[in-house]
Structure formats: C-alpha cells, structure tokens
Amino acid sequence: MTPVVFLPALPELFLALASLGLLLIGVLAAPERTAKGIPLLGALALAVTLALVIQAPAGRAEAFYGMFVTDGFAVFAEALVLLAAIATLLAGLRFNAWQGIDRFELPVLVLLSVTGMLAMITANDLISFYIGLELQSLPLYVLAAFKRDSARSTEAGLKYFVLSALSSGLLLFGASLLYGFSAGTSYEAIGHALVQPDAMTAIGAVIGLVFLLAGVAFKLSAAPFHMWTPDVYEGSPTSVTAFFAVGPKVAALAVFARLAFGPFSGLAAAWHDVAWLLCVASLVVGGFAAINQTNLKRMMAYSSISHVGFALMGLAAGTEEGLRGMLVYLGVYTFMNLGTFVVLLGLGRDGAIAESLSDLAGLSKTRPGAALALTIFFLSLAGLPPTAGVFAKMFVLLPALHAGMPGLAILGIVMSAVACFYYLRVVKVMYFDEPGLPLDADVASGTQQAIFALAACVVLFLCVIPGPFLSIAGAAAHTLFP
Amino acid sequence: MIIASLLFYLFAAVCIGSAVVVVTARNPIHSVLFLILAFFNAAGLFVLLGAEFLAMILVIVYVGAVAVLFLFVVMMLDVEALAIPDTLKRNAAVGAGIGFVLVAELVLVASGWVSGGGTGASVLAIPGDVTNTQALGALIYTHYIYPFQGCGLVLLVAMIGAIVLTLRRRPDTKRQDVSTQVAKPRGVRLVKVPTGSGV
C-alpha cells in the first residue's frame, strides 16, 4: 500500500490538534485565566491556520488517498471562513463575559466547527464531505444553546438540532442513491459515471442529486429550507449568531459549487434548475419577510436568506464568470454581515441585548461611530453606492444576464429595491429618532470597535481598489474549470 | 443457496415488519423492544453477506448498549401511551402528500435498478484468506484514516456538548476531599475495635 500523503491537509490537521490542545489547557488551567486566554489562543491558532492555508503551494493537491483536495478555490473559501471566525472570537470577548457565557468550551467548539468547515470545503469524497458537515454542525447546535439558562437559546439549539438532523438524513439518502447509481463515493468516480448517463441512471442520479443539494441548501438556509433561520439567529447569543451568519454559508456554498462543477457537471441541467429555484425562492422570501421584522437579529436572518439568493444567482448562471461573481459576493457578504453583527455585539441596555429596532433610536447621538459603521454596512447590504454591496451585486447580476437569464437578474434588482426599504428604515431610526433610555457603557470594547471599523473601511474602499480582490476571486474560480 | 435465500427473506421481512411496528406502536417500551428485534435481523443479514464482524458489532453495540440505554430512558421517563395530538391530525394530509411523493420517487429509482442476473449468489467482499476484522482494520487505518479520525472528532464534540449543556458546578454540594481529610491537624487515628462491643 502506498504511504499516506497528508502534507496538503496541514492546516486542517493543525487546527484539529490546536483545538484538542486548547481543550486540555481549558480543563487543566484555572477558570479565571481560561475565560480570556483560551479565546485569544484560539484566535491565534486560527491565524496560524490562515497563514498555513495562504502559504500552501499553489495548484491542486490531493491527500489521504483522494479523500481530501486543496486548490485555489478551497484556499479562497477557507480564508473567508477563518477570517470570520477570528473576528467573531475577538469581537465577542467582552460580550461573552457580559452575558456570562465566557467559558473556555466556546472557543474550542468554534475551532472544531471551523475544522469541520475546512474539511467540507476540501472534501473530495462523499464520506469526507459528510464527516466534515457533521463536524461543522454538531458544535453549532451546542453553541446555539450555549446560554443554557435562557429559554430562547435552548429553544434555538433544539430547533436547529432537530431540523438539521432531518436534513442530514435527506442528504445521506441522496448520497446513498448517488453511490448506488455511480458505484463510487469519490467525486471523480461519481463524475465519471455521470458524464453520459443512460436514461435510467440519470433518473436515479438526479433524485439523489436533488436530495443531496436539499441537505446542502438547509445548511445554507436557502428558501424553502430556511424555516429554522430566524428563530436560531434570534435565540442564539449574538456572538454565536455572528459566527452562524458567515462560516457555515461560505462552507456550504463552496461545497455546492465544487459538487456542481465537479461530479455533477454531467447533470448540469438538473443542478441549474435546483440553483435557480433556490435562488428565486430565497430572494422572494428573504426580501418580503424582512419587511415586518422589528427585531434586528430576525431581520438580519431574513437578510442573510436573501443574500444567499444573490450568491446562488452567480452559481445558477453556471459559468466561470458566475462562479467568480459568487466568490466576490461571498467575500463582500463576509465583511458587511460580520460588521453588522460586531456592531450589535457592543449594544446593550439594562443587562439585556439591545436587539429591537427601537433600541437603535438616536444612536447617531449616543454612539456616532457605531451609527456611522452600521449605516455603511446597511447601505452595502442594500446594494447602494458607494459601498462594496453594489459592486458585489453587479458581479452576480451580469453573469446571469450573459447566461441568458434576464428574468432572474430583474427579480434580483426588484428585490434589492424592496430590501432598501427595511435597511434604510434602520438608518432613519438611528439618525432621525430621539434617543430613548441610555445604552450600557461597559459592553462595547476597543477590540470590537476596531474590528467593525476595519470591516467598514473594507466595505467602503473595496470599490476604489477592486483589482487585487477581483483577480484573486477570478483565479480561485478558474481552478474549478480545468 | 435456497436456504440462504429463504433466510434472507425471513430476516428482511422480520426486519421491515418490526421497523414498522417501532414507528406505529403506541407503547414506547414496545417500540424499543421491536427496535432490538430489527437490529438482530439486520445482524442476520450481515452474517448472510459474510460480514460477521459488523454483525457482532451491531449486536454488541446497538443491542447491548444503545437499545438497553434507550429502554432505561424510556422506563425512567414514565411515558404514557401517547394520544395523537390535534396538530398532527391537521397536518396529516400534508404529511401524506409528501410521503406519497417520496414513495413515487423511490419507485422511479427502483425502476432504474438493473438486476445483476445472478440468483441469490451473495458476493464475498473480501478474499477468503483474510478475516473480516483484518480486512476492516487494514482499510480503516489506511484508506479511510481521514474520515475515521474525523468521526473521532465528531464524537469528542458530542462529549464536550453534553458536558457544556448539562454540567453545573453547585457551590453548596458537599464533596469528599480525601487529601484534606487525611491532612487534618489531628491526623488519622487507628482504632482497634474489640469484637462484639463496638467503638
């Protein structure tokens, strides 16, 4: 037997070992030292992993007998996930202490979940994909319920767990059908069997594909598999919601793209339809359902559903240009969405999280910096100039037009006009309403403010110098098109 | 061959029948007992396939540990035979519709199944001179080492999660601390107790 190749998987192995090490330190060290030390060490481990990911030799490399693959596409998605995880760990420090959830298990679970996301992104086999998916999801259930004395938090955890278990079942059912009709679990074997499928194989494989993608769409919270999203976003502690909003979506979309352009390239018509349907449903549901929300976290949940719809629009186009658009969109989404949640991490009133729309009234007078940053993020989320949001939307709308889907592009434009209403309403409340009760002063911290200021700068200035970012995303998308 | 086929149909029929009863039984204890029956029959199917290691693992782990644990939990919870709640009745039509679609899809898939031509000849997955356990070990620790270790991490997360969500440090509970007991200023006094009179 040939010896095992593991070097390309070095970042994943390092992160897994680092989380085990942090777990040991957390168990053995004194509790008052782990509360702050473990999150910082965790962020350091994630930063080292990020460096390992970026420094890896360019080009495609397989490891573990073809179970694992890394390429430019994987590096791009992994870098986004790691950046988001580092930012949430650092920005959530003060918030977690304030909410009494600053236990050392939280960063350890975040690290393990990120390990799962990296494993998903780099999976080259249905088995390693599924293990990565479960390693990603299981810590998320626990994190959602982490504030275990709060009924809403435990409800969020339980709801996510039950629905997610069902979706995992659907996904496995689809995977077993694919295995049955292609006699292989590796992406290459499936792709090979489905290049020119006969009629009978095609029916079975398409049903398998639909079930598999339904499971992925659940993790992506794309409509019509979005039911859990608002409750889980609202019930989870905000520091966890911030992590929820970015990492799992990037990982799930990366898996979707890798499956679509790899093993399922022989069934292009089938997955195009699935992506199209998810895209339309997510745009409509996310756009209209957010209008009536007065809770900011719920509103952001619906907003994230609609943004997933936009990212899927790039994928639905099915071209290299579309995939680049999806990656650009994901990059911009990471910064603007994370930035919004990091601002919310610093707002509290009377020991409770300030999360309703009225809590933001007059924020421009009490916290001008936070109000300005939120305005930038909301303008970007709405897709208004001069922010990165408008630029990201352009990069998914144009491929849809070029691929002959003008209807989809028009729907996207209409829905972003609808979305403008609820984003700008928040801006109006912040700038033109009178301030209510004062906000707690001790929730905001320097790190948290620095992180949202940095994110706001990226969102604001990405339009000015888009070149490097675009070429990185373009090169990453190109690796899936040999 | 005929005996093997007969055994297959026997095991498969009992397995499916008891799986149906697991879902439909009103009494949860009956559900768990039928689940155990389903496990045993699945183990029988594994033996027919020549996978005796998997069969034994299924019996030892699932029947011996998991199902017994289920039984404990169900008995401790003292669950009454459940009446079907109203909401379930209201959604029954939707559920039946989705079920129908799923069955129709399964039929479609099954129609694509091409019979291998052989009748009842079970395919041996491994060469005859290697035992099942050896073959599994050689595969798991080489080709499948990556997912295998991943499974280990998933189980670790389950352990951490159970501890995080349930363990509470209660300051008022009295714990025995052996080292402080022994290091008491008076120390430990050995007493020789005469038989029949006590201390």
XYZ file of C-alpha atoms in Angstrom:
681
model
C 0.000 0.000 0.000
C 1.301 3.464 -0.839
C 2.170 5.598 2.188
C -0.401 8.158 3.266
C 0.029 11.688 1.894
C -1.046 14.218 4.489
C 1.025 17.354 3.903
C -1.591 19.230 1.792
C -4.006 18.837 4.717
C -1.590 20.506 7.131
C -3.883 23.479 8.003
C -6.792 21.178 8.891
C -4.571 18.859 10.922
C -3.013 21.800 12.743
C -6.405 23.275 13.603
C -7.749 19.936 14.853
C -4.681 19.397 17.050
C -4.792 23.008 18.267
C -8.412 22.628 19.362
C -7.509 19.460 21.263
C -4.616 21.309 22.902
C -6.849 24.220 23.885
C -9.372 21.781 25.326
C -6.649 20.266 27.519
C -5.440 23.693 28.647
C -9.006 24.735 29.402
C -9.640 21.669 31.534
C -6.382 21.886 33.471
C -5.885 25.653 33.940
C -7.700 27.825 36.464
C -11.112 29.051 35.255
C -10.370 32.757 35.789
C -7.409 32.534 33.421
C -9.094 30.484 30.694
C -12.013 32.896 30.248
C -9.883 35.300 28.311
C -6.805 33.246 27.471
C -8.471 30.457 25.515
C -10.333 32.746 23.070
C -7.107 34.647 22.415
C -5.142 31.420 21.928
C -7.964 30.153 19.722
C -7.781 33.264 17.552
C -4.012 32.782 17.357
C -4.464 29.156 16.254
C -6.941 30.290 13.587
C -4.475 32.957 12.421
C -1.694 30.353 12.138
C -4.077 28.134 10.168
C -4.867 31.056 7.890
C -1.156 31.599 7.300
C -0.711 27.875 6.545
C -3.646 27.971 4.107
C -2.323 31.014 2.262
C 1.293 29.834 2.243
C 0.400 26.431 0.812
C 1.946 25.727 -2.586
C -0.340 26.834 -5.390
C -2.135 24.307 -7.531
C -4.242 21.273 -6.908
C -3.030 18.747 -4.349
C -4.727 15.598 -3.096
C -4.164 13.878 0.222
C -5.425 10.900 2.226
C -5.916 8.643 -0.805
C -8.009 11.168 -2.683
C -10.374 11.896 0.213
C -9.027 15.420 0.510
C -8.248 18.002 -2.151
C -6.964 21.551 -1.913
C -6.800 24.109 -4.711
C -7.154 27.834 -5.261
C -10.914 27.644 -4.824
C -10.561 25.919 -1.458
C -7.951 28.451 -0.316
C -10.294 31.369 -1.077
C -13.264 29.854 0.798
C -11.083 28.704 3.704
C -9.565 32.159 4.092
C -13.051 33.715 4.351
C -14.187 31.187 6.963
C -11.022 31.662 9.023
C -11.190 35.469 8.868
C -14.815 35.394 10.022
C -14.003 33.020 12.875
C -11.060 35.131 14.078
C -13.190 38.295 14.014
C -16.083 36.711 15.931
C -13.798 35.243 18.593
C -12.029 38.553 19.229
C -15.097 40.796 18.967
C -17.158 38.536 21.214
C -14.722 38.606 24.160
C -16.390 41.412 26.123
C -19.893 40.411 25.042
C -19.454 36.825 26.250
C -18.139 37.969 29.617
C -21.054 40.385 29.924
C -23.584 37.663 29.082
C -21.898 35.167 31.429
C -21.031 32.697 28.652
C -17.263 33.241 28.704
C -16.471 29.581 29.301
C -13.481 28.016 27.594
C -15.609 25.468 25.714
C -17.000 28.191 23.450
C -13.775 28.938 21.549
C -12.914 25.211 21.495
C -16.264 24.445 19.868
C -15.775 27.306 17.408
C -12.386 25.853 16.454
C -13.809 22.370 15.983
C -16.647 23.750 13.894
C -14.184 25.655 11.712
C -12.222 22.403 11.301
C -15.423 20.840 10.012
C -15.995 23.717 7.599
C -12.461 23.400 6.209
C -12.993 19.642 5.856
C -16.234 20.296 3.945
C -14.571 22.768 1.599
C -11.670 20.434 0.867
C -13.685 17.210 0.680
C -13.215 15.167 -2.473
C -15.361 12.246 -1.448
C -18.938 11.962 -0.199
C -17.703 10.316 3.008
C -15.226 13.026 3.953
C -17.802 15.659 2.919
C -20.406 14.180 5.251
C -17.993 13.866 8.183
C -16.959 17.497 7.657
C -20.600 18.563 7.539
C -21.384 16.849 10.832
C -18.219 18.170 12.457
C -19.348 21.625 11.361
C -22.964 21.279 12.517
C -22.641 19.491 15.848
C -20.672 22.304 17.582
C -23.149 24.800 16.118
C -26.083 23.107 17.893
C -24.216 23.337 21.182
C -23.149 26.941 20.520
C -26.750 27.962 19.725
C -27.845 26.617 23.098
C -24.738 27.905 24.888
C -26.649 30.375 27.084
C -28.359 27.402 28.660
C -30.342 29.336 31.277
C -32.146 31.268 28.559
C -35.239 29.537 27.204
C -34.789 31.180 23.822
C -31.211 29.990 23.479
C -32.039 26.379 24.350
C -35.037 26.546 22.014
C -32.731 27.737 19.236
C -30.314 24.872 19.879
C -33.015 22.227 19.985
C -34.825 23.530 16.920
C -31.621 23.674 14.921
C -30.634 20.208 16.069
C -33.920 18.503 15.179
C -34.357 20.170 11.780
C -30.694 19.771 10.904
C -30.778 16.073 11.783
C -33.695 15.670 9.368
C -31.797 17.477 6.632
C -28.735 15.302 7.263
C -30.997 12.302 6.766
C -32.177 13.646 3.400
C -28.597 14.380 2.411
C -27.474 10.844 3.284
C -30.405 9.390 1.367
C -29.315 11.361 -1.683
C -25.699 10.310 -1.187
C -26.672 6.651 -0.985
C -28.650 6.929 -4.244
C -25.661 8.569 -5.932
C -23.416 5.794 -4.643
C -25.876 3.205 -5.891
C -26.012 4.626 -9.398
C -22.345 5.504 -9.842
C -20.705 2.744 -7.767
C -18.331 5.167 -6.085
C -18.188 7.745 -3.337
C -15.281 9.820 -4.632
C -16.160 12.888 -6.663
C -14.099 11.588 -9.590
C -15.916 8.247 -9.657
C -19.342 9.928 -9.492
C -18.376 12.455 -12.150
C -17.045 9.675 -14.374
C -20.234 7.625 -14.065
C -22.463 10.623 -14.761
C -20.708 12.005 -17.846
C -23.004 10.263 -20.303
C -25.617 8.598 -18.098
C -28.226 6.356 -19.684
C -31.861 7.257 -19.052
C -32.351 5.025 -16.027
C -29.118 6.038 -14.302
C -29.957 9.661 -14.957
C -33.327 9.429 -13.163
C -31.817 7.821 -10.079
C -28.813 10.124 -10.022
C -30.983 13.233 -10.435
C -33.175 12.216 -7.491
C -30.010 11.602 -5.466
C -28.601 14.954 -6.546
C -31.800 16.791 -5.533
C -31.797 15.189 -2.068
C -28.092 15.912 -1.583
C -28.463 19.537 -2.634
C -31.565 19.906 -0.432
C -29.419 18.915 2.525
C -26.767 21.437 1.500
C -29.441 24.120 0.990
C -30.632 23.569 4.546
C -27.181 24.369 5.925
C -27.136 27.324 3.562
C -30.550 28.450 4.895
C -31.748 28.959 1.328
C -35.530 29.109 0.945
C -37.559 26.825 1.043
C -35.247 25.258 3.668
C -34.944 28.434 5.721
C -37.597 27.902 8.428
C -35.087 27.473 11.234
C -33.028 30.567 10.437
C -34.940 33.439 12.131
C -35.552 31.551 15.387
C -31.991 30.287 15.631
C -30.494 33.683 14.804
C -32.712 35.395 17.362
C -32.304 32.856 20.147
C -28.541 32.277 19.953
C -26.169 34.631 21.774
C -25.210 37.415 19.332
C -21.543 36.368 19.303
C -22.646 32.937 18.102
C -25.117 34.408 15.590
C -22.268 36.384 14.047
C -20.403 33.115 13.533
C -23.562 31.406 12.195
C -24.148 34.139 9.643
C -20.928 33.688 7.709
C -18.904 30.498 8.211
C -21.496 27.784 7.526
C -22.845 29.633 4.499
C -19.431 30.068 2.883
C -18.635 26.395 3.507
C -21.990 25.162 2.183
C -21.816 27.344 -0.944
C -18.262 26.167 -1.595
C -19.435 22.560 -1.382
C -22.370 23.345 -3.689
C -20.030 24.865 -6.272
C -17.474 22.062 -6.026
C -20.174 19.416 -6.468
C -21.863 21.344 -9.272
C -18.766 21.867 -11.414
C -17.138 18.553 -10.464
C -19.159 15.338 -10.149
C -22.457 16.862 -11.279
C -21.124 18.542 -14.421
C -22.760 15.755 -16.446
C -26.137 16.652 -14.939
C -25.798 20.396 -15.485
C -29.465 20.867 -16.425
C -30.587 19.283 -13.154
C -28.436 21.309 -10.770
C -29.058 24.504 -12.742
C -32.773 24.055 -12.047
C -32.123 23.433 -8.352
C -29.887 26.508 -8.041
C -32.395 28.612 -9.982
C -35.300 27.535 -7.773
C -33.354 28.098 -4.536
C -32.220 31.489 -5.824
C -35.719 32.725 -6.728
C -37.308 31.389 -3.528
C -34.562 32.873 -1.328
C -34.745 36.278 -2.998
C -38.529 36.488 -2.607
C -38.788 35.034 0.915
C -35.791 36.964 2.234
C -36.933 40.223 0.690
C -40.577 40.266 1.744
C -40.362 38.530 5.121
C -37.789 41.012 6.440
C -40.126 43.989 5.998
C -42.222 43.296 9.073
C -39.359 42.455 11.426
C -38.702 44.768 14.354
C -36.055 42.523 15.876
C -32.692 43.277 14.280
C -31.388 39.716 14.559
C -34.521 38.341 12.880
C -34.218 40.994 10.200
C -30.597 40.022 9.604
C -31.687 36.378 9.358
C -34.069 37.165 6.509
C -31.471 39.473 5.012
C -28.953 36.599 5.012
C -31.519 34.389 3.228
C -31.863 36.997 0.506
C -28.077 37.357 0.214
C -27.742 33.601 -0.189
C -30.196 34.031 -3.046
C -27.888 36.561 -4.694
C -24.832 34.344 -4.249
C -26.788 31.439 -5.766
C -27.611 33.649 -8.742
C -23.945 33.585 -9.686
C -23.945 29.814 -9.345
C -27.194 29.427 -11.294
C -25.556 31.163 -14.251
C -23.308 28.105 -14.405
C -20.336 29.881 -15.968
C -16.846 30.696 -14.754
C -17.843 34.359 -14.674
C -20.829 33.451 -12.491
C -18.682 31.447 -10.094
C -16.301 34.394 -9.793
C -19.327 36.580 -9.060
C -20.382 34.170 -6.317
C -16.934 34.294 -4.716
C -16.831 38.099 -4.911
C -20.298 38.225 -3.383
C -19.283 35.858 -0.582
C -16.212 37.965 0.166
C -18.176 41.201 0.389
C -21.002 39.474 2.304
C -18.496 38.246 4.893
C -17.323 41.775 5.654
C -20.675 43.582 5.653
C -22.628 40.945 7.532
C -19.936 40.292 10.101
C -19.502 44.033 10.568
C -23.205 44.474 11.325
C -23.180 41.764 13.968
C -19.972 43.075 15.519
C -21.641 46.487 15.941
C -24.650 44.770 17.574
C -22.228 42.986 19.946
C -21.480 46.330 21.568
C -25.064 47.405 22.215
C -26.778 46.506 25.469
C -29.380 48.060 27.718
C -30.040 47.165 31.367
C -28.040 43.965 31.077
C -30.035 42.739 28.078
C -29.011 42.697 24.424
C -30.287 45.731 22.543
C -31.690 43.964 19.514
C -35.002 45.633 18.689
C -35.290 48.385 16.141
C -36.398 50.938 18.761
C -33.219 50.273 20.788
C -31.262 51.939 17.977
C -33.262 55.175 18.149
C -30.947 58.166 18.169
C -27.818 56.014 18.011
C -26.135 58.738 15.941
C -26.147 60.988 19.020
C -25.155 58.438 21.666
C -22.691 56.342 19.626
C -21.818 58.243 16.438
C -19.102 55.781 15.394
C -21.315 52.719 15.697
C -24.160 54.506 13.898
C -21.881 55.512 11.025
C -20.488 51.993 10.674
C -23.984 50.460 10.755
C -25.078 52.941 8.087
C -22.189 51.883 5.848
C -22.999 48.195 6.360
C -26.717 48.680 5.722
C -26.087 50.734 2.580
C -23.824 47.936 1.404
C -26.355 45.224 2.312
C -28.987 47.165 0.390
C -26.624 47.377 -2.572
C -26.400 51.158 -2.745
C -23.345 53.099 -3.935
C -20.643 53.988 -2.906
C -20.222 50.733 -0.970
C -18.948 47.277 -1.903
C -22.501 45.902 -1.924
C -23.390 47.496 -5.246
C -20.184 46.171 -6.769
C -20.853 42.640 -5.480
C -24.426 42.655 -6.807
C -23.179 43.756 -10.229
C -20.845 40.755 -10.362
C -23.697 38.279 -9.895
C -26.325 40.126 -11.978
C -24.128 40.462 -15.081
C -23.282 36.724 -15.393
C -26.993 35.943 -15.014
C -27.703 38.307 -17.915
C -24.878 36.855 -20.012
C -26.112 33.332 -19.354
C -29.500 34.260 -20.794
C -31.433 34.659 -17.559
C -32.745 38.225 -17.708
C -35.768 37.304 -15.564
C -33.522 36.275 -12.687
C -31.482 39.495 -12.958
C -34.637 41.649 -12.999
C -36.005 39.804 -9.959
C -32.699 40.474 -8.198
C -32.926 44.194 -8.922
C -36.588 44.387 -7.829
C -35.863 42.535 -4.599
C -32.912 44.747 -3.757
C -35.233 47.735 -4.196
C -37.644 46.108 -1.728
C -34.732 45.412 0.622
C -33.724 49.075 0.529
C -36.885 49.837 2.493
C -36.012 47.864 5.595
C -32.317 48.667 5.588
C -32.927 52.404 5.193
C -35.621 52.307 7.882
C -32.926 51.303 10.376
C -30.749 54.198 9.190
C -33.687 56.562 9.593
C -34.336 55.329 13.157
C -30.660 55.828 14.047
C -30.374 59.329 12.655
C -33.793 60.966 12.980
C -35.482 59.425 16.032
C -34.969 60.759 19.542
C -32.699 58.638 21.789
C -34.528 56.509 24.354
C -33.028 55.083 27.551
C -29.213 55.248 27.649
C -27.193 52.240 26.444
C -24.910 50.316 28.794
C -21.399 51.700 28.579
C -19.439 48.600 29.571
C -20.494 46.336 26.673
C -18.527 47.974 23.897
C -14.810 47.220 23.858
C -11.847 48.570 21.948
C -11.275 45.314 20.030
C -14.893 45.146 18.964
C -14.844 48.765 17.767
C -11.573 48.248 15.916
C -12.980 45.195 14.131
C -16.142 46.891 12.909
C -14.175 49.982 11.894
C -11.854 47.752 9.849
C -14.800 45.953 8.236
C -16.431 49.309 7.433
C -13.217 50.514 5.762
C -13.054 47.352 3.652
C -16.707 47.720 2.619
C -16.235 51.376 1.786
C -12.927 51.203 -0.083
C -13.240 47.876 -1.904
C -14.857 49.735 -4.835
C -11.894 52.069 -5.090
C -9.243 49.384 -5.494
C -11.145 46.243 -6.543
C -8.324 44.906 -8.751
C -6.438 42.569 -6.392
C -9.601 41.160 -4.832
C -11.162 40.517 -8.238
C -8.084 38.800 -9.600
C -7.851 36.547 -6.519
C -11.530 35.595 -6.835
C -11.116 35.098 -10.600
C -8.114 32.808 -10.123
C -9.974 30.876 -7.411
C -12.994 30.380 -9.690
C -10.745 29.341 -12.567
C -9.367 26.348 -10.635
C -12.745 24.586 -10.862
C -12.674 24.920 -14.683
C -9.798 22.787 -15.949
C -28.431 -21.477 -1.877
C -32.154 -21.966 -1.340
C -31.627 -21.960 2.402
C -29.637 -18.739 2.145
C -32.377 -17.116 0.067
C -35.047 -18.287 2.481
C -33.037 -16.935 5.419
C -32.573 -13.631 3.602
C -36.298 -13.211 3.022
C -37.033 -14.231 6.604
C -34.563 -11.747 8.094
C -35.563 -8.964 5.711
C -39.296 -9.457 6.274
C -38.988 -9.540 10.068
C -36.625 -6.522 9.959
C -39.040 -4.408 7.915
C -42.066 -5.586 9.879
C -40.520 -4.778 13.244
C -39.270 -1.404 11.922
C -42.870 -0.548 11.019
C -44.024 -1.543 14.488
C -41.287 0.659 16.063
C -42.954 3.683 14.496
C -46.572 2.683 14.919
C -46.569 1.128 18.402
C -48.404 3.244 20.978
C -46.370 1.962 23.894
C -42.754 3.239 23.761
C -41.455 0.130 25.547
C -42.831 -1.997 22.737
C -41.150 0.352 20.257
C -37.747 -0.190 21.839
C -38.223 -3.953 22.027
C -39.139 -4.102 18.349
C -36.139 -1.914 17.574
C -33.963 -4.591 19.204
C -35.661 -7.223 17.060
C -34.925 -5.102 13.953
C -31.246 -4.854 14.981
C -30.999 -8.637 15.417
C -32.446 -9.260 11.974
C -30.138 -6.683 10.387
C -27.264 -8.542 12.061
C -28.577 -11.718 10.466
C -28.488 -10.021 7.061
C -24.867 -9.020 7.676
C -23.963 -12.643 8.500
C -25.553 -13.753 5.223
C -23.345 -11.231 3.418
C -20.278 -12.677 5.074
C -19.698 -9.616 7.242
C -19.646 -11.351 10.598
C -17.638 -8.613 12.319
C -20.246 -5.975 11.511
C -22.977 -8.364 12.638
C -21.335 -8.875 16.021
C -20.670 -5.151 16.424
C -24.299 -4.430 15.654
C -25.450 -6.876 18.325
C -22.897 -5.856 20.943
C -23.026 -2.074 20.494
C -26.576 -1.396 19.334
C -28.454 -4.145 21.140
C -26.129 -4.440 24.100
C -25.558 -0.764 24.805
C -27.674 1.658 22.812
C -31.005 -0.149 22.917
C -30.647 -1.033 26.591
C -29.889 2.618 27.317
C -32.994 3.561 25.329
C -35.007 1.132 27.417
C -33.675 2.675 30.643
C -34.512 6.180 29.493
C -37.996 5.248 28.297
C -38.756 3.447 31.554
C -37.423 6.314 33.660
C -39.445 8.927 31.783
C -42.671 7.022 32.512
C -44.190 7.965 29.178
C -47.882 7.214 28.895
C -49.188 5.671 25.699
C -49.437 8.800 23.617
C -52.664 10.070 22.145
C -52.230 11.605 18.691
C -52.239 15.388 19.187
C -54.628 17.582 17.198
C -51.878 19.362 15.276
C -50.662 16.031 13.952
C -54.138 15.259 12.620
C -54.358 18.639 10.959
C -51.028 18.157 9.189
C -51.743 14.543 8.287
C -52.840 15.462 4.753
C -49.634 17.386 4.072
C -47.551 14.564 5.532
C -49.366 12.002 3.425
C -48.763 14.133 0.318
C -45.016 14.379 0.994
C -44.889 10.672 1.790
C -46.619 9.900 -1.491
C -44.082 11.987 -3.431
C -41.208 10.208 -1.676
C -42.666 6.771 -2.432
C -43.209 7.765 -6.067
C -39.571 8.842 -6.298
C -38.409 5.594 -4.740
C -40.445 3.646 -7.279
C -38.838 5.707 -10.052
C -35.400 4.935 -8.651
C -36.204 1.258 -8.249
C -37.285 1.104 -11.881
C -33.764 2.148 -12.811
C -32.280 -0.784 -10.944
C -30.742 -3.355 -13.239
C -30.657 -6.876 -11.903
C -27.198 -8.441 -11.970
C -28.599 -11.664 -13.411
C -27.316 -13.956 -10.656
C -29.880 -15.529 -8.347
C -29.151 -15.237 -4.678
C -25.395 -15.701 -5.027
C -24.004 -13.408 -2.356
C -20.859 -11.566 -3.364
C -17.956 -12.016 -0.984
C -16.405 -8.613 -0.456
C -13.012 -9.931 0.645
C -10.705 -12.766 -0.367
C -11.187 -15.920 1.624
C -7.864 -15.997 3.471
C -8.295 -12.645 5.233
C -10.689 -12.388 8.145
C -13.311 -9.702 8.252
C -11.743 -7.890 11.154
C -8.326 -7.833 9.496
C -9.742 -6.508 6.245
C -11.694 -3.740 8.010
C -8.716 -2.752 10.115
C -6.413 -2.622 7.087
C -8.856 -0.321 5.296
C -9.874 1.917 8.184
C -6.314 2.682 9.253
C -5.046 3.343 5.727
C -7.524 4.386 3.074
C -10.171 5.733 5.420
C -7.928 7.185 8.134
C -9.120 10.721 7.373
C -12.871 10.175 7.820
C -12.160 7.753 10.669
C -10.306 10.389 12.673
C -12.989 12.907 11.670
C -15.587 10.628 13.267
C -13.452 10.671 16.398
C -13.606 14.466 16.458
C -17.388 14.397 15.981
C -17.726 12.095 18.989
C -15.448 14.389 21.004
C -17.726 17.317 20.144
C -20.716 15.289 21.341
C -18.951 14.714 24.670
C -17.996 18.361 25.087
C -21.535 19.392 24.151
C -23.138 17.080 26.702
C -20.850 18.416 29.436
C -21.268 22.083 28.470
C -25.040 21.901 28.342
C -25.675 19.852 31.468
C -22.821 20.046 33.996
C -23.469 22.617 36.688
C -20.993 23.451 39.403
C -23.034 23.714 42.587
C -21.086 25.525 45.309
C -23.365 24.201 48.078
C -22.926 20.491 47.431
C -20.674 18.680 49.889
C -17.856 16.786 48.258
C -15.408 14.428 49.858
C -11.842 15.691 49.631
C -9.603 12.868 50.719
C -6.384 14.879 50.963
C -7.810 17.483 53.370
C -9.388 14.722 55.412
C -6.082 12.967 55.851
C -4.173 16.217 56.436
C -6.406 17.281 59.307
C -4.349 18.618 62.269
C -5.328 15.708 64.483
C -4.355 13.262 61.808
C -5.741 9.815 61.358
C -6.313 7.698 64.454
C -6.361 3.971 64.133
C -8.780 2.298 66.485
C -8.724 -1.346 67.320
C -12.334 -2.360 67.793
C -12.835 -5.305 70.114
C -15.181 -7.919 68.696
C -18.754 -7.740 69.977
C -18.509 -4.425 71.871
C -18.171 -1.741 69.157
C -16.319 1.547 69.454
